PDB file of C-alpha atoms in Angstrom:
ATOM      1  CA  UNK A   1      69.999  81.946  87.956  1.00 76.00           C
ATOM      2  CA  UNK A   2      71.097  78.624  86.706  1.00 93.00           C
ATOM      3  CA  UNK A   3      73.151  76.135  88.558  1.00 96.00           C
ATOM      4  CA  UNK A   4      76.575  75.197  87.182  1.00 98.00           C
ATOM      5  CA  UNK A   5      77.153  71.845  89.594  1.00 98.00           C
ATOM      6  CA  UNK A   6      74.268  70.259  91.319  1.00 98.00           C
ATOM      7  CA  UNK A   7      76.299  67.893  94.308  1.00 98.00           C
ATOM      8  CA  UNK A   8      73.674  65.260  96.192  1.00 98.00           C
ATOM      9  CA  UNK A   9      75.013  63.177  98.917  1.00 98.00           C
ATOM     10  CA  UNK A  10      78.944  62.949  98.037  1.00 98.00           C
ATOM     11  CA  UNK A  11      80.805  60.984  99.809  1.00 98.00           C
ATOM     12  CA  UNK A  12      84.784  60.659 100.018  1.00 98.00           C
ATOM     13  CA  UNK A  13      87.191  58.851 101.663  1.00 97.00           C
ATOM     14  CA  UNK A  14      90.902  58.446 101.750  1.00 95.00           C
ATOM     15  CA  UNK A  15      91.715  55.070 102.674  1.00 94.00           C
ATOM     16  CA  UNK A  16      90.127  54.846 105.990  1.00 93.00           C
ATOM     17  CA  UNK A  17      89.790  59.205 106.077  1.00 95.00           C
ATOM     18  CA  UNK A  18      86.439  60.099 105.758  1.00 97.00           C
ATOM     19  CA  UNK A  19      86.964  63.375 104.577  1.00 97.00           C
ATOM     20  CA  UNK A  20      84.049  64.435 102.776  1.00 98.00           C
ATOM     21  CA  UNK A  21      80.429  63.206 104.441  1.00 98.00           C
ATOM     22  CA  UNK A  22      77.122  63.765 102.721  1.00 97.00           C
ATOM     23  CA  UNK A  23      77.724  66.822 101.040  1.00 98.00           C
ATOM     24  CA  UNK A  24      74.788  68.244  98.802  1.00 98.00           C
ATOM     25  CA  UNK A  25      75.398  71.781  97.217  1.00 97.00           C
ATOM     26  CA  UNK A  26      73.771  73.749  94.429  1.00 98.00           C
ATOM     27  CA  UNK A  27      76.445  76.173  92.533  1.00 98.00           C
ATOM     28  CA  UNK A  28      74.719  78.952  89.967  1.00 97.00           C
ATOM     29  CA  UNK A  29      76.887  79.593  87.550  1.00 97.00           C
ATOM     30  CA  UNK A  30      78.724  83.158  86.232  1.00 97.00           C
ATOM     31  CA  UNK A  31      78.719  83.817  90.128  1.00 97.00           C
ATOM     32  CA  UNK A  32      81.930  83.575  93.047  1.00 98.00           C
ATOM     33  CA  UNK A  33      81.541  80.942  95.632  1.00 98.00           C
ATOM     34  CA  UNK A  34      83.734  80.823  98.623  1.00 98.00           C
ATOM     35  CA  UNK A  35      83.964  78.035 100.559  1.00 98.00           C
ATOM     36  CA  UNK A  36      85.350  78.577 104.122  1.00 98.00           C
ATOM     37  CA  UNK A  37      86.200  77.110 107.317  1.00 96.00           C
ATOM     38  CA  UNK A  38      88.873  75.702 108.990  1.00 95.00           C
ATOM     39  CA  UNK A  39      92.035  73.755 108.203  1.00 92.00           C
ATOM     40  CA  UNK A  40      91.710  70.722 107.102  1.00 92.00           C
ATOM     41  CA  UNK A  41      87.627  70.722 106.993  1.00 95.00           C
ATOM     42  CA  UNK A  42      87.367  69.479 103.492  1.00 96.00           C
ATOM     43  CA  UNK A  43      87.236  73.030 101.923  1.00 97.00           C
ATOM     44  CA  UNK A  44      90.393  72.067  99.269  1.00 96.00           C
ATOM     45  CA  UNK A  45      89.126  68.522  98.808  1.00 97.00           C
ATOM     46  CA  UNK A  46      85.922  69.436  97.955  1.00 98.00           C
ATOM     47  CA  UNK A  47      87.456  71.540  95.344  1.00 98.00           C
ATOM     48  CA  UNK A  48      89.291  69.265  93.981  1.00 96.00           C
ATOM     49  CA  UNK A  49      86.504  66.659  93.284  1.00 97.00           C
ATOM     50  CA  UNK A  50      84.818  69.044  91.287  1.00 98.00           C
ATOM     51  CA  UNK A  51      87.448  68.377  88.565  1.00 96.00           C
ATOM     52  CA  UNK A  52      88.241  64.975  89.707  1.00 97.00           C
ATOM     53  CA  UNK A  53      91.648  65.631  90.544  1.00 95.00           C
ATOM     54  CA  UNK A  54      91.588  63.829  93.778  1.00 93.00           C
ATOM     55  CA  UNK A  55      91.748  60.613  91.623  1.00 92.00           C
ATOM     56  CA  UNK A  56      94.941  61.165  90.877  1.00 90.00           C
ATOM     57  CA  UNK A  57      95.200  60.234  94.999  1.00 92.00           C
ATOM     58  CA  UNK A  58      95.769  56.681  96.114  1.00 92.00           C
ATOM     59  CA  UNK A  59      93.170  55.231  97.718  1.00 93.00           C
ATOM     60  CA  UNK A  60      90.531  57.460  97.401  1.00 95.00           C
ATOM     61  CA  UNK A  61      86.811  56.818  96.881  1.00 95.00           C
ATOM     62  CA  UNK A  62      84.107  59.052  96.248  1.00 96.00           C
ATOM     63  CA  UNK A  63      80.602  58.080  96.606  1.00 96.00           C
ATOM     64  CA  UNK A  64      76.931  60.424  95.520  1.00 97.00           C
ATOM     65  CA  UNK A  65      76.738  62.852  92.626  1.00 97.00           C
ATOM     66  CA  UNK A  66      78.542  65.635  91.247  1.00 98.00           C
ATOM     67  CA  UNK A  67      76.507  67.097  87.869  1.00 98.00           C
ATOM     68  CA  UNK A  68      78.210  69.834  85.952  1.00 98.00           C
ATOM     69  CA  UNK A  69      75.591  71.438  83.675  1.00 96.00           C
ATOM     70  CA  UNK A  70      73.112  68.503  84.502  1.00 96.00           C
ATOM     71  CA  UNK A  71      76.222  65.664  83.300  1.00 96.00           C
ATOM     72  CA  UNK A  72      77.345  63.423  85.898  1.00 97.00           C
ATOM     73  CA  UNK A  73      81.284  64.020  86.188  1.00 97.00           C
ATOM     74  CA  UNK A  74      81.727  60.357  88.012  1.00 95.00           C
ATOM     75  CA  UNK A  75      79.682  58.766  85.249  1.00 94.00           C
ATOM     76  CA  UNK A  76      81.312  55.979  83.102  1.00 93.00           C
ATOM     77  CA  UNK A  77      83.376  56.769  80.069  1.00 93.00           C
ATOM     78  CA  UNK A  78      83.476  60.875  81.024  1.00 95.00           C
ATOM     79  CA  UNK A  79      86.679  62.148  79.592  1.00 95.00           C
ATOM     80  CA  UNK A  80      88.455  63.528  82.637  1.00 95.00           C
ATOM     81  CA  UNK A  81      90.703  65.396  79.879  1.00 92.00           C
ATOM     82  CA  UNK A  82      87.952  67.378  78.898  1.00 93.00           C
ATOM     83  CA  UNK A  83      86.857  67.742  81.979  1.00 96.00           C
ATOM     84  CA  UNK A  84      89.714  69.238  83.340  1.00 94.00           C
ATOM     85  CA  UNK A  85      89.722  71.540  79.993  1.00 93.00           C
ATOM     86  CA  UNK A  86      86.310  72.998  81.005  1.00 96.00           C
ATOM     87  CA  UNK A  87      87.314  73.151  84.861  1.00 97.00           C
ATOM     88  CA  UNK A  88      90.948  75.059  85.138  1.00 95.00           C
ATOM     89  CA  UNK A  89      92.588  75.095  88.701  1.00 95.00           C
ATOM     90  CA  UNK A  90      94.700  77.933  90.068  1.00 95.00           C
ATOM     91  CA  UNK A  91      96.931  77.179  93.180  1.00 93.00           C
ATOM     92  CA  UNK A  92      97.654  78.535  96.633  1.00 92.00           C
ATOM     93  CA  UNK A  93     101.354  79.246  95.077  1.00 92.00           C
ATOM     94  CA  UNK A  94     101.817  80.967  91.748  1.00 94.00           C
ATOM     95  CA  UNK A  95     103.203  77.737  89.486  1.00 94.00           C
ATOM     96  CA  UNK A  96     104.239  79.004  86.193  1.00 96.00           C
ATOM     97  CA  UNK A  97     106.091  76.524  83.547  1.00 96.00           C
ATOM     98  CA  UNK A  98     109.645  77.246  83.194  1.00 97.00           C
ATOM     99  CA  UNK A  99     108.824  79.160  79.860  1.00 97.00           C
ATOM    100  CA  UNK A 100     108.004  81.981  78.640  1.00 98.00           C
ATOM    101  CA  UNK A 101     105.520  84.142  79.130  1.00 98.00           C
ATOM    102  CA  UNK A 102     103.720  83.288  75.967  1.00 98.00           C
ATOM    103  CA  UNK A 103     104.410  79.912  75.912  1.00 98.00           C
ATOM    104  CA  UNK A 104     102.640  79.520  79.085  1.00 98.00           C
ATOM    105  CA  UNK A 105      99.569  80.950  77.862  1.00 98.00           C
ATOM    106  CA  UNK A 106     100.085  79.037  74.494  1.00 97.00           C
ATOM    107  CA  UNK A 107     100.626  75.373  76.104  1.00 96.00           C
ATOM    108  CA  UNK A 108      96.805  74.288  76.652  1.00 94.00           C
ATOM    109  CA  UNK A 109      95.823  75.246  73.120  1.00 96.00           C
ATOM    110  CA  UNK A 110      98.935  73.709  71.637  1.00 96.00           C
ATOM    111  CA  UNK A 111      97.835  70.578  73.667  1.00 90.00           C
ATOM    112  CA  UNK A 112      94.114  70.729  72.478  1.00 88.00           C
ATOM    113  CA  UNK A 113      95.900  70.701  69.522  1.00 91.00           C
ATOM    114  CA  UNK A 114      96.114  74.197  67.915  1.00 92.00           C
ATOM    115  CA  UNK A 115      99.337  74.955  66.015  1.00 91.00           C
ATOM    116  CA  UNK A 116      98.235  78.360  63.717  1.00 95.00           C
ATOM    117  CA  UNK A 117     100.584  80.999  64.809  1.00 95.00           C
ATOM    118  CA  UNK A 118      97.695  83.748  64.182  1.00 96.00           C
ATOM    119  CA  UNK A 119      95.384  81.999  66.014  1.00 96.00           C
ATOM    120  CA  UNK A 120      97.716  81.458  69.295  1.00 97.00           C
ATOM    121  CA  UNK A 121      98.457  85.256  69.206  1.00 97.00           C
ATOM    122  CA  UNK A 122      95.227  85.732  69.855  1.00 97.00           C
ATOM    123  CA  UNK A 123      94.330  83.403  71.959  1.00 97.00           C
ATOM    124  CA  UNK A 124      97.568  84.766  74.539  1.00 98.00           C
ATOM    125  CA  UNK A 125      96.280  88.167  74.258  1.00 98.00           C
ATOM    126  CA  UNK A 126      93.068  87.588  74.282  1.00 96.00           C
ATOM    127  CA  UNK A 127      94.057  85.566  77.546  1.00 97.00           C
ATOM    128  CA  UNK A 128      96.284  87.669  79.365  1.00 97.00           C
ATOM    129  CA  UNK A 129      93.440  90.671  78.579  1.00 95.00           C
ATOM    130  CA  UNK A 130      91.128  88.342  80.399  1.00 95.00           C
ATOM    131  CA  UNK A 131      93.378  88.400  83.540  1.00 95.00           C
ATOM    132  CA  UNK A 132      94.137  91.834  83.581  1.00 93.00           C
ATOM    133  CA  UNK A 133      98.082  91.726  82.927  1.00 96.00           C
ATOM    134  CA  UNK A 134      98.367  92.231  79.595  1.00 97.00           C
ATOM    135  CA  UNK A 135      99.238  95.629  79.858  1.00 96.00           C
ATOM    136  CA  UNK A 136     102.237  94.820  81.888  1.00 97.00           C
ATOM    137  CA  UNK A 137     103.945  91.963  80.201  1.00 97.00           C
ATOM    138  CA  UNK A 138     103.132  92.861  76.243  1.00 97.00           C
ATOM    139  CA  UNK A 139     106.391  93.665  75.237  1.00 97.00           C
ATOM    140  CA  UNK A 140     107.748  90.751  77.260  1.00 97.00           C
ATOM    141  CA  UNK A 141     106.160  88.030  75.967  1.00 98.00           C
ATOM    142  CA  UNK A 142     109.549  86.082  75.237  1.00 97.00           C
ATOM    143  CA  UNK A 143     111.018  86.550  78.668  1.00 97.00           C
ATOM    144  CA  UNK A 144     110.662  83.755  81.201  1.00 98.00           C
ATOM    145  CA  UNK A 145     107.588  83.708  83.258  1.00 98.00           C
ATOM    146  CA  UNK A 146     109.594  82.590  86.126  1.00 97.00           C
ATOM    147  CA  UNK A 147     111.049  86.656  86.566  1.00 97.00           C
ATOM    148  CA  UNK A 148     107.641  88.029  87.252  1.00 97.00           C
ATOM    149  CA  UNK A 149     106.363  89.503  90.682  1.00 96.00           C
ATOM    150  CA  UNK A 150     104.549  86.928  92.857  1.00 95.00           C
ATOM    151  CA  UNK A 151     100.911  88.343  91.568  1.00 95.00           C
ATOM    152  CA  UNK A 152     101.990  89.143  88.262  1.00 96.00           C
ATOM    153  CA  UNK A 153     102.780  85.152  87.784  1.00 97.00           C
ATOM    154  CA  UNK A 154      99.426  84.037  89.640  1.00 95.00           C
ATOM    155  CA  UNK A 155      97.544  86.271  86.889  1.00 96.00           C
ATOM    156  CA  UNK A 156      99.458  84.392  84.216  1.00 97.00           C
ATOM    157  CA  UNK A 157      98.526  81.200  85.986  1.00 97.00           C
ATOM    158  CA  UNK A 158      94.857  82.535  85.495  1.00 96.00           C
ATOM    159  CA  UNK A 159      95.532  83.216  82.074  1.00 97.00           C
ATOM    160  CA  UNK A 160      96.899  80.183  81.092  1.00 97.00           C
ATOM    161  CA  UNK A 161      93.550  78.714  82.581  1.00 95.00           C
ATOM    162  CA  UNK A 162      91.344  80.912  80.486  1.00 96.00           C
ATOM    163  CA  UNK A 163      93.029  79.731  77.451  1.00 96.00           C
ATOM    164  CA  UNK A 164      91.420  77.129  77.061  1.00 95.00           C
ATOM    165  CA  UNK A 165      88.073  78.635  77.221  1.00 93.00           C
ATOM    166  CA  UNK A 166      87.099  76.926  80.401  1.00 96.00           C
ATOM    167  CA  UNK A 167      83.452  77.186  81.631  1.00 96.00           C
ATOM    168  CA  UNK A 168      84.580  77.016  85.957  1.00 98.00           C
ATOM    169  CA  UNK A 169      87.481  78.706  87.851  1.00 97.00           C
ATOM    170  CA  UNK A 170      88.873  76.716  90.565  1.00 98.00           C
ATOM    171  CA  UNK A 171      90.956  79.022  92.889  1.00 97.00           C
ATOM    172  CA  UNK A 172      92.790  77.123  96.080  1.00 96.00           C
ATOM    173  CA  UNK A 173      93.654  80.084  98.352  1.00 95.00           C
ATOM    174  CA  UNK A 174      94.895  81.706  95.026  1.00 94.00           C
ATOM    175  CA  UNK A 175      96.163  84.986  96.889  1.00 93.00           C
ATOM    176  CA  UNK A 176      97.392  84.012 100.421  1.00 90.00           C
ATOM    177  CA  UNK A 177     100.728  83.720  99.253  1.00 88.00           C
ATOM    178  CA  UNK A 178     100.436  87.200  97.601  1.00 91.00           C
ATOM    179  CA  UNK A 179     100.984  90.905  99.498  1.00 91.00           C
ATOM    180  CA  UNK A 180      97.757  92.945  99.989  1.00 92.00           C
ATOM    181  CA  UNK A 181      98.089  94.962  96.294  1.00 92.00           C
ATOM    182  CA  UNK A 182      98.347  91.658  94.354  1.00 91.00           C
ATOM    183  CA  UNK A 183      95.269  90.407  96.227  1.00 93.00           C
ATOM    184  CA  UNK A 184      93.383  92.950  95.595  1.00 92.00           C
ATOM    185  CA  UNK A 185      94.469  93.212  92.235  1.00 92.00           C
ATOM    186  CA  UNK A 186      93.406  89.548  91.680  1.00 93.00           C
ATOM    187  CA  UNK A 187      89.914  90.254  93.851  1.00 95.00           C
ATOM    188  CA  UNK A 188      88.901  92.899  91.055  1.00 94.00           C
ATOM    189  CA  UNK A 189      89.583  90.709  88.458  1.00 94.00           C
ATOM    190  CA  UNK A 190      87.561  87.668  90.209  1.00 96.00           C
ATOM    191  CA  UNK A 191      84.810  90.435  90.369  1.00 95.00           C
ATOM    192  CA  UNK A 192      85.502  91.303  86.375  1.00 94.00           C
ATOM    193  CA  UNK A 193      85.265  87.438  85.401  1.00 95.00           C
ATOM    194  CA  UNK A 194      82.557  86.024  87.136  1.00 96.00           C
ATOM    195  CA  UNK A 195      80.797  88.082  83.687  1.00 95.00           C
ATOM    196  CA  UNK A 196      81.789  84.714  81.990  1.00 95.00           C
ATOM    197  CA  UNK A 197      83.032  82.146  84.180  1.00 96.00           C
ATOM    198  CA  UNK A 198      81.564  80.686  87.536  1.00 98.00           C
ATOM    199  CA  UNK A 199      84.445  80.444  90.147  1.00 98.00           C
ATOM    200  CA  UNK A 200      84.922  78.572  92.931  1.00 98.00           C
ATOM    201  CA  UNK A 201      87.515  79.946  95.660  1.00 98.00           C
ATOM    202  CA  UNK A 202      88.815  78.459  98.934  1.00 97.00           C
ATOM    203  CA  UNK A 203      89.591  81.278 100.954  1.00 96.00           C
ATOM    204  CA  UNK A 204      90.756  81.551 104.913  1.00 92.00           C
ATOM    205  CA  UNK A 205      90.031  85.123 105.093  1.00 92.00           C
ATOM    206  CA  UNK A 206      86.726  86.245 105.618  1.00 93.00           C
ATOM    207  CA  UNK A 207      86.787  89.551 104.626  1.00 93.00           C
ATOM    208  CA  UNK A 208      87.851  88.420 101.152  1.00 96.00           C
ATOM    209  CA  UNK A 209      84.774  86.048 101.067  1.00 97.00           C
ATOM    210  CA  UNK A 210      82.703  88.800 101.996  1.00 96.00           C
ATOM    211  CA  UNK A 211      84.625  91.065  99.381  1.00 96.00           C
ATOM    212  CA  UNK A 212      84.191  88.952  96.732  1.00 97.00           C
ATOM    213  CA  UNK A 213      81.763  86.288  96.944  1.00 98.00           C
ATOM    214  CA  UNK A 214      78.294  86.122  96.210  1.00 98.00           C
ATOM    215  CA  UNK A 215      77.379  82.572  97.441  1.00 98.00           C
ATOM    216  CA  UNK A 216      79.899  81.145 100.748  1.00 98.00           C
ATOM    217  CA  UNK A 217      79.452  77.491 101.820  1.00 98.00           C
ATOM    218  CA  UNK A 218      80.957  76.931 105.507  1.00 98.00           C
ATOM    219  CA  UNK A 219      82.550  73.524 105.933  1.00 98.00           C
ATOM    220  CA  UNK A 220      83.343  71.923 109.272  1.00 97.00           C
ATOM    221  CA  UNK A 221      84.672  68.487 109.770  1.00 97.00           C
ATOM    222  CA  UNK A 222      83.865  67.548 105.908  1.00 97.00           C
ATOM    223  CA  UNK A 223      80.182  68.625 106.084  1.00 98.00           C
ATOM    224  CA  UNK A 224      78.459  71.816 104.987  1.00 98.00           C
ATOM    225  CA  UNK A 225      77.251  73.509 107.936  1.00 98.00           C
ATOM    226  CA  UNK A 226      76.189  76.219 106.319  1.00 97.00           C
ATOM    227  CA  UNK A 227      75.282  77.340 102.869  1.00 98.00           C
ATOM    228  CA  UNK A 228      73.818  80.930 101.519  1.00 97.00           C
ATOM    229  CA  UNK A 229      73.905  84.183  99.905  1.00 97.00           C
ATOM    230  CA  UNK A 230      77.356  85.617 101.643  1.00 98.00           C
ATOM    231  CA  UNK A 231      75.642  88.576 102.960  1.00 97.00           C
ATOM    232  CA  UNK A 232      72.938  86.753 104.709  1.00 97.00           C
ATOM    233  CA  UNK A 233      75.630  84.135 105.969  1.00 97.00           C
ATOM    234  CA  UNK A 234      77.594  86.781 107.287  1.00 97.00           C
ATOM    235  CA  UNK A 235      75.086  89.099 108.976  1.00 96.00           C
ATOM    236  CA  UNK A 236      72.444  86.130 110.092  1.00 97.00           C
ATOM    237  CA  UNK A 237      73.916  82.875 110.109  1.00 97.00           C
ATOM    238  CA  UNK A 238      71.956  80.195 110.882  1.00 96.00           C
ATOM    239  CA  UNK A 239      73.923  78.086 112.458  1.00 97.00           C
ATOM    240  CA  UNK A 240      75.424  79.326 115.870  1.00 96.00           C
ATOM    241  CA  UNK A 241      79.026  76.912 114.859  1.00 96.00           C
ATOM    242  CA  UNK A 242      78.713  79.762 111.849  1.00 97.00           C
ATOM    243  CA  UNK A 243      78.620  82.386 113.859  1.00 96.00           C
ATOM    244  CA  UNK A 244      81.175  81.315 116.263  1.00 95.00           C
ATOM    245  CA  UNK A 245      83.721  80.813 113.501  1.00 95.00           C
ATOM    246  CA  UNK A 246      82.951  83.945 111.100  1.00 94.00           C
ATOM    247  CA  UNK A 247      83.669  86.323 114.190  1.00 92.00           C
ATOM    248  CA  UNK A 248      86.664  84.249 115.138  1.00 88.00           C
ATOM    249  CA  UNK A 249      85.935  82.162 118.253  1.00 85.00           C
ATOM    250  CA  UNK A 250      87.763  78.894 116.490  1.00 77.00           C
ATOM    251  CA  UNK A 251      89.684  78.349 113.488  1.00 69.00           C
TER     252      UNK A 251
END
């Protein structure tokens, strides 16, 4: 299996934060990742750099190497647009626009300039098939986004990532605000997509990495204590700090 990102020796601060210290990670693509560990251990910031969106932060500085399909990310002149276009991002908390249902899925491609009506039919179908809710919302495509369930509007948030035929999945705790038939709803569908896509998901609950995942990196204090196939790392962890957080002694 091929790696999506290759990460040597990144480095990041905020201001005087050193949040992120020597991390160096291989991700294979068309494959789940969870990274885990506790609050505030870099898990979400790591994330983040992998799309660059923690330069939209004040202050911060980011040091080492991030490669996405063997290009550097950090490297002078890389569009960050595109970037961003090949590496979606869904949140902890469903965040649909204040638009309809179609119009959500239709806004990236509009953006990325598309305007053919045929073509943006498809593309929101073809979209909302992708994250499983098509079924549900078909004849309801006009009506706001804002009046769907809680997981019904995180799968639109997934579909109006997919529409712009992204290569990476970024999901930030993207079902702990959801009850426990949404998240599984949205755990068979990570399952269904990784066919395609790689994704990368923060997660706090372990059984949902171990669910889900085939690869889980354990962060502590901004390093990587830990990284391997998720059922090695949660049978025979190597490292006893692992061990002591996977069966619950700290976190």
């Amino acid at each position: 299996m091929q790696n999506k990102y290759e990460v040597n020796g990144l480095q990041l601060h905020y201001g005087d934060f050193h949040a992120l210290k020597n991390v160096s990670l291989a991700i294979p693509e068309r494959s789940v990742t969870a990274l885990i560990g506790p609050s505030g251990c870099g898990k979400s910031t790591f994330l983040r750099t992998l799309n660059r969106m923690n330069d939209m932060i004040a202050g911060t500085r980011v040091e080492g190497e991030i490669k996405l399909s063997g290009e550097s990310i950090y490297a002078p002149g890389t569009d960050v647009e595109l970037l961003r276009k090949r590496v979606g991002m869904v949140f902890q908390q469903p965040n649909p626009f204040p638009l309809s249902i179609y119009d959500n899925i239709a806004y990236g491609p509009r953006l990325h300039g598309k305007k053919d009506k045929k073509q943006l039919n498809e593309i929101v179908e073809r979209s909302l098939r992708g994250a499983s809710i098509w079924e549900e919302v078909k004849d309801d495509l006009h009506k706001s986004a804002m009046g769907l369930s809680g997981g019904q509007q995180q799968r639109v948030c997934i579909a109006r990532a997919l529409a712009v035929d992204p290569d990476v999945l970024l999901m930030d705790e993207s079902t702990s605000a959801l009850d426990p038939i949404s998240t599984l709803k949205i755990e068979d569908l990570v399952r269904d997509l990784k066919k395609n896509y790689t994704i990368i998901m923060v997660t706090h609950n372990m059984h949902q990495a171990a669910r889900v995942s085939d690869m889980t990196v354990f962060f502590l204090n901004g390093e990587v204590i830990e990284a391997n196939d998720t059922e090695k790392l949660f049978s025979t962890p190597s490292d006893e700090r692992t061990e002591q957080y996977i069966t619950g002694r700290f976190g």
